[in-house]
mmCIF file of C-alpha atoms in Angstrom:
data_model
loop_
_atom_site.group_PDB
_atom_site.id
_atom_site.type_symbol
_atom_site.label_atom_id
_atom_site.label_comp_id
_atom_site.label_asym_id
_atom_site.label_seq_id
_atom_site.Cartn_x
_atom_site.Cartn_y
_atom_site.Cartn_z
ATOM 1 C CA MET R 1 42.961 15.630 54.668
ATOM 2 C CA ILE R 2 42.801 17.011 58.210
ATOM 3 C CA LEU R 3 41.486 13.902 59.969
ATOM 4 C CA SER R 4 43.436 10.675 60.070
ATOM 5 C CA GLU R 5 43.222 7.601 62.268
ATOM 6 C CA GLY R 6 44.834 8.241 65.667
ATOM 7 C CA ILE R 7 45.406 11.984 65.194
ATOM 8 C CA GLU R 8 45.459 14.125 68.361
ATOM 9 C CA LEU R 9 42.836 16.871 68.501
ATOM 10 C CA TYR R 10 42.539 19.739 70.973
ATOM 11 C CA HIS R 11 39.574 21.472 72.600
ATOM 12 C CA ALA R 12 39.942 24.712 74.584
ATOM 13 C CA SER R 13 37.641 25.425 77.517
ATOM 14 C CA TYR R 14 37.331 26.960 80.973
ATOM 15 C CA LYS R 15 37.102 23.387 82.303
ATOM 16 C CA ILE R 16 38.368 19.914 81.522
ATOM 17 C CA VAL R 17 36.087 18.245 78.989
ATOM 18 C CA ASP R 18 36.478 14.486 79.255
ATOM 19 C CA THR R 19 32.881 13.641 78.312
ATOM 20 C CA ILE R 20 31.231 15.321 75.329
ATOM 21 C CA ASP R 21 27.592 16.404 75.657
ATOM 22 C CA LEU R 22 26.195 17.701 72.371
ATOM 23 C CA GLU R 23 23.216 19.170 74.237
ATOM 24 C CA LYS R 24 25.599 21.810 75.645
ATOM 25 C CA CYS R 25 26.806 22.840 72.175
ATOM 26 C CA VAL R 26 25.330 26.095 70.939
ATOM 27 C CA PRO R 27 24.313 27.088 67.400
ATOM 28 C CA GLY R 28 25.711 30.108 65.590
ATOM 29 C CA LYS R 29 29.234 28.787 65.139
ATOM 30 C CA ASP R 30 31.101 28.409 61.839
ATOM 31 C CA PHE R 31 29.927 24.866 61.032
ATOM 32 C CA GLY R 32 26.808 24.879 63.195
ATOM 33 C CA SER R 33 26.149 23.281 66.544
ATOM 34 C CA GLY R 34 28.669 20.623 67.532
ATOM 35 C CA PHE R 35 31.847 19.840 69.432
ATOM 36 C CA TYR R 36 34.798 21.766 67.975
ATOM 37 C CA LEU R 37 38.411 20.638 67.940
ATOM 38 C CA THR R 38 41.601 21.599 66.120
ATOM 39 C CA THR R 39 44.809 19.851 65.148
ATOM 40 C CA SER R 40 46.725 22.968 66.229
ATOM 41 C CA TYR R 41 47.759 22.982 69.878
ATOM 42 C CA SER R 42 48.825 26.640 69.585
ATOM 43 C CA GLN R 43 45.403 27.565 68.127
ATOM 44 C CA ALA R 44 43.714 25.831 71.078
ATOM 45 C CA CYS R 45 45.968 27.701 73.519
ATOM 46 C CA ARG R 46 44.988 31.030 71.924
ATOM 47 C CA PHE R 47 41.308 30.091 72.172
ATOM 48 C CA VAL R 48 41.493 29.435 75.936
ATOM 49 C CA LYS R 49 41.323 33.190 76.560
ATOM 50 C CA THR R 50 38.154 33.433 74.446
ATOM 51 C CA ALA R 51 36.599 30.422 76.196
ATOM 52 C CA LEU R 52 37.274 31.986 79.602
ATOM 53 C CA ALA R 53 35.798 35.334 78.540
ATOM 54 C CA LYS R 54 32.613 33.641 77.248
ATOM 55 C CA ALA R 55 32.220 31.596 80.440
ATOM 56 C CA ILE R 56 32.654 34.694 82.618
ATOM 57 C CA LYS R 57 30.184 36.644 80.447
ATOM 58 C CA ASN R 58 27.661 33.793 80.792
ATOM 59 C CA GLY R 59 28.010 33.835 84.585
ATOM 60 C CA ILE R 60 29.472 30.351 84.983
ATOM 61 C CA GLN R 61 30.478 30.123 88.648
ATOM 62 C CA GLU R 62 33.328 27.595 88.535
ATOM 63 C CA VAL R 63 35.464 29.688 86.143
ATOM 64 C CA LYS R 64 38.936 30.661 87.259
ATOM 65 C CA PRO R 65 39.650 33.780 85.164
ATOM 66 C CA ASP R 66 43.357 32.990 84.844
ATOM 67 C CA THR R 67 43.141 29.220 84.239
ATOM 68 C CA GLY R 68 41.833 27.290 81.256
ATOM 69 C CA PHE R 69 42.274 23.809 79.884
ATOM 70 C CA ILE R 70 43.106 22.026 76.665
ATOM 71 C CA SER R 71 41.345 18.665 76.525
ATOM 72 C CA ILE R 72 43.145 16.209 74.257
ATOM 73 C CA PHE R 73 41.275 13.623 72.200
ATOM 74 C CA LYS R 74 42.301 10.895 69.785
ATOM 75 C CA TYR R 75 40.273 10.369 66.622
ATOM 76 C CA THR R 76 39.456 6.703 66.000
ATOM 77 C CA GLY R 77 36.746 6.880 63.372
ATOM 78 C CA PHE R 78 38.004 5.933 59.966
ATOM 79 C CA ASP R 79 36.762 2.373 60.383
ATOM 80 C CA GLN R 80 33.283 3.697 61.179
ATOM 81 C CA LYS R 81 30.961 2.899 58.284
ATOM 82 C CA GLY R 82 28.440 5.487 57.226
ATOM 83 C CA LEU R 83 30.109 8.467 58.899
ATOM 84 C CA SER R 84 29.517 11.459 56.635
ATOM 85 C CA TYR R 85 32.526 13.772 56.536
ATOM 86 C CA PHE R 86 33.211 16.875 54.475
ATOM 87 C CA GLU R 87 36.393 18.893 54.480
ATOM 88 C CA PHE R 88 36.674 22.346 52.929
ATOM 89 C CA SER R 89 39.946 22.634 51.021
ATOM 90 C CA GLY R 90 40.320 26.322 51.861
ATOM 91 C CA ALA R 91 38.467 29.525 52.594
ATOM 92 C CA ASP R 92 36.582 29.402 49.304
ATOM 93 C CA GLU R 93 33.005 30.232 48.261
ATOM 94 C CA ASP R 94 31.531 27.023 49.751
ATOM 95 C CA TRP R 95 33.317 27.623 53.058
ATOM 96 C CA LEU R 96 32.255 31.282 53.130
ATOM 97 C CA HIS R 97 28.599 30.430 52.468
ATOM 98 C CA CYS R 98 28.598 27.602 55.030
ATOM 99 C CA VAL R 99 30.110 29.800 57.759
ATOM 100 C CA ALA R 100 27.858 32.782 56.995
ATOM 101 C CA ALA R 101 24.706 30.623 56.949
ATOM 102 C CA HIS R 102 25.539 28.919 60.252
ATOM 103 C CA ARG R 103 26.483 32.162 61.976
ATOM 104 C CA GLN R 104 23.370 33.997 60.783
ATOM 105 C CA THR R 105 20.624 31.491 59.978
ATOM 106 C CA THR R 106 18.382 34.076 58.279
ATOM 107 C CA ILE R 107 20.712 34.311 55.262
ATOM 108 C CA LEU R 108 21.651 31.718 52.639
ATOM 109 C CA LYS R 109 19.040 29.277 53.977
ATOM 110 C CA ASP R 110 19.744 26.718 51.250
ATOM 111 C CA GLU R 111 23.269 26.406 52.664
ATOM 112 C CA LEU R 112 21.930 25.121 55.980
ATOM 113 C CA LEU R 113 20.070 22.377 54.117
ATOM 114 C CA LYS R 114 23.169 21.548 52.074
ATOM 115 C CA TRP R 115 25.277 20.780 55.170
ATOM 116 C CA LYS R 116 22.687 19.499 57.656
ATOM 117 C CA ASN R 117 23.271 15.763 57.138
ATOM 118 C CA TYR R 118 27.023 15.743 57.725
ATOM 119 C CA ASP R 119 28.337 14.139 60.896
ATOM 120 C CA ILE R 120 31.648 16.018 60.671
ATOM 121 C CA LEU R 121 32.594 19.263 58.933
ATOM 122 C CA ALA R 122 36.236 20.340 58.801
ATOM 123 C CA GLY R 123 38.093 23.286 57.355
ATOM 124 C CA LYS R 124 39.662 26.633 58.113
ATOM 125 C CA ILE R 125 38.773 28.538 61.275
ATOM 126 C CA ALA R 126 37.702 32.146 61.183
ATOM 127 C CA ASN R 127 40.061 33.886 63.600
ATOM 128 C CA ASP R 128 39.963 37.417 65.052
ATOM 129 C CA ALA R 129 41.314 38.971 61.849
ATOM 130 C CA THR R 130 38.797 37.212 59.619
ATOM 131 C CA ASN R 131 35.797 37.829 61.878
ATOM 132 C CA GLN R 132 35.727 41.446 60.690
ATOM 133 C CA VAL R 133 35.601 40.293 57.061
ATOM 134 C CA LEU R 134 32.840 37.772 57.790
ATOM 135 C CA THR R 135 30.795 40.354 59.709
ATOM 136 C CA ALA R 136 31.143 42.850 56.853
ATOM 137 C CA TYR R 137 30.122 40.133 54.366
ATOM 138 C CA MET R 138 27.063 39.088 56.408
ATOM 139 C CA ASN R 139 26.018 42.743 56.729
ATOM 140 C CA GLY R 140 26.169 43.222 52.971
ATOM 141 C CA PHE R 141 29.095 45.671 52.930
ATOM 142 C CA TYR R 142 30.703 43.877 49.953
ATOM 143 C CA GLY R 143 27.454 43.660 47.998
ATOM 144 C CA GLU R 144 24.521 41.259 48.025
ATOM 145 C CA ILE R 145 25.274 38.234 50.205
ATOM 146 C CA GLY R 146 25.996 35.251 47.982
ATOM 147 C CA SER R 147 26.714 37.355 44.896
ATOM 148 C CA TYR R 148 29.889 36.800 42.906
ATOM 149 C CA GLU R 149 31.190 40.298 43.774
ATOM 150 C CA ALA R 150 30.566 39.980 47.516
ATOM 151 C CA ASP R 151 32.043 36.463 47.612
ATOM 152 C CA GLU R 152 35.182 37.455 45.683
ATOM 153 C CA THR R 153 35.788 40.531 47.843
ATOM 154 C CA ALA R 154 35.385 38.612 51.104
ATOM 155 C CA ILE R 155 37.559 35.703 49.958
ATOM 156 C CA LYS R 156 40.285 38.133 48.858
ATOM 157 C CA PHE R 157 40.368 39.644 52.365
ATOM 158 C CA LEU R 158 40.312 36.316 54.239
ATOM 159 C CA LEU R 159 43.967 35.408 53.683
ATOM 160 C CA PRO R 160 43.121 31.654 53.762
ATOM 161 C CA ASN R 161 46.715 30.473 53.976
ATOM 162 C CA ASN R 162 47.059 32.035 57.418
ATOM 163 C CA LEU R 163 44.101 30.226 58.993
ATOM 164 C CA SER R 164 44.301 27.195 61.294
ATOM 165 C CA ASP R 165 41.822 24.336 61.082
ATOM 166 C CA GLN R 166 38.692 23.398 62.978
ATOM 167 C CA ILE R 167 36.712 20.194 63.028
ATOM 168 C CA CYS R 168 33.076 20.155 64.118
ATOM 169 C CA PHE R 169 31.711 16.831 65.385
ATOM 170 C CA ARG R 170 27.990 17.416 64.871
ATOM 171 C CA THR R 171 26.340 14.109 65.792
ATOM 172 C CA GLN R 172 26.632 11.502 68.516
ATOM 173 C CA LYS R 173 27.892 9.058 65.905
ATOM 174 C CA ALA R 174 30.765 11.465 65.184
ATOM 175 C CA VAL R 175 31.477 12.143 68.866
ATOM 176 C CA ASP R 176 31.706 8.391 69.472
ATOM 177 C CA THR R 177 34.862 8.378 67.308
ATOM 178 C CA LEU R 178 36.707 10.500 69.887
ATOM 179 C CA GLN R 179 38.620 9.118 72.863
ATOM 180 C CA PHE R 180 39.628 11.450 75.683
ATOM 181 C CA GLN R 181 43.370 11.126 76.296
ATOM 182 C CA ASN R 182 44.488 13.813 78.719
ATOM 183 C CA TYR R 183 44.409 17.538 79.398
ATOM 184 C CA LYS R 184 46.790 20.450 79.851
ATOM 185 C CA THR R 185 46.287 23.349 82.230
ATOM 186 C CA ILE R 186 46.817 26.753 80.606
ATOM 187 C CA LYS R 187 47.584 29.817 82.733
ATOM 188 C CA ILE R 188 46.566 33.191 81.282
ATOM 189 C CA GLU R 189 48.994 35.963 82.130
ATOM 190 C CA GLY R 190 47.731 39.377 83.146
ATOM 191 C CA ARG R 191 44.387 38.291 84.532
#
């Protein structure tokens, strides 16, 4: 299980995030709209560069192109009654369908309904190497989306053992289980 009481979680951004506002979270991500964290500090550090690039592309004025931040949170929610949590055990068919449906909401529409009532979804993160596989899958290059053949081909190419984790806090109830602890400044070389 990825989440445990008191575990440190990391969020990469162009700014320090000490207060979480779900209204600022955008759809189209792996597990839908929500606040994303990881247990991997190194994964968060790698994502800082992506966060900076997105902020610059979106014209956010306060971005320093060579400086990002890792906001550190502590999870305190296992005593919270009624918190619905699902964790994918790997990059399997359920994970693939969930990610594809949330990234492109016009496909696998039943998948969106299947996951909509969860406060927290956790599992593997699709990194740069796997994004190509997911894009090919969602464009039907491996066969009909959701078919056994397309699923098996995509899963074979995903190399699930090499993927870090991500946890999506999708509701205010879930976000309330997080306590901001601190932050680290990350300098990006060559910018």
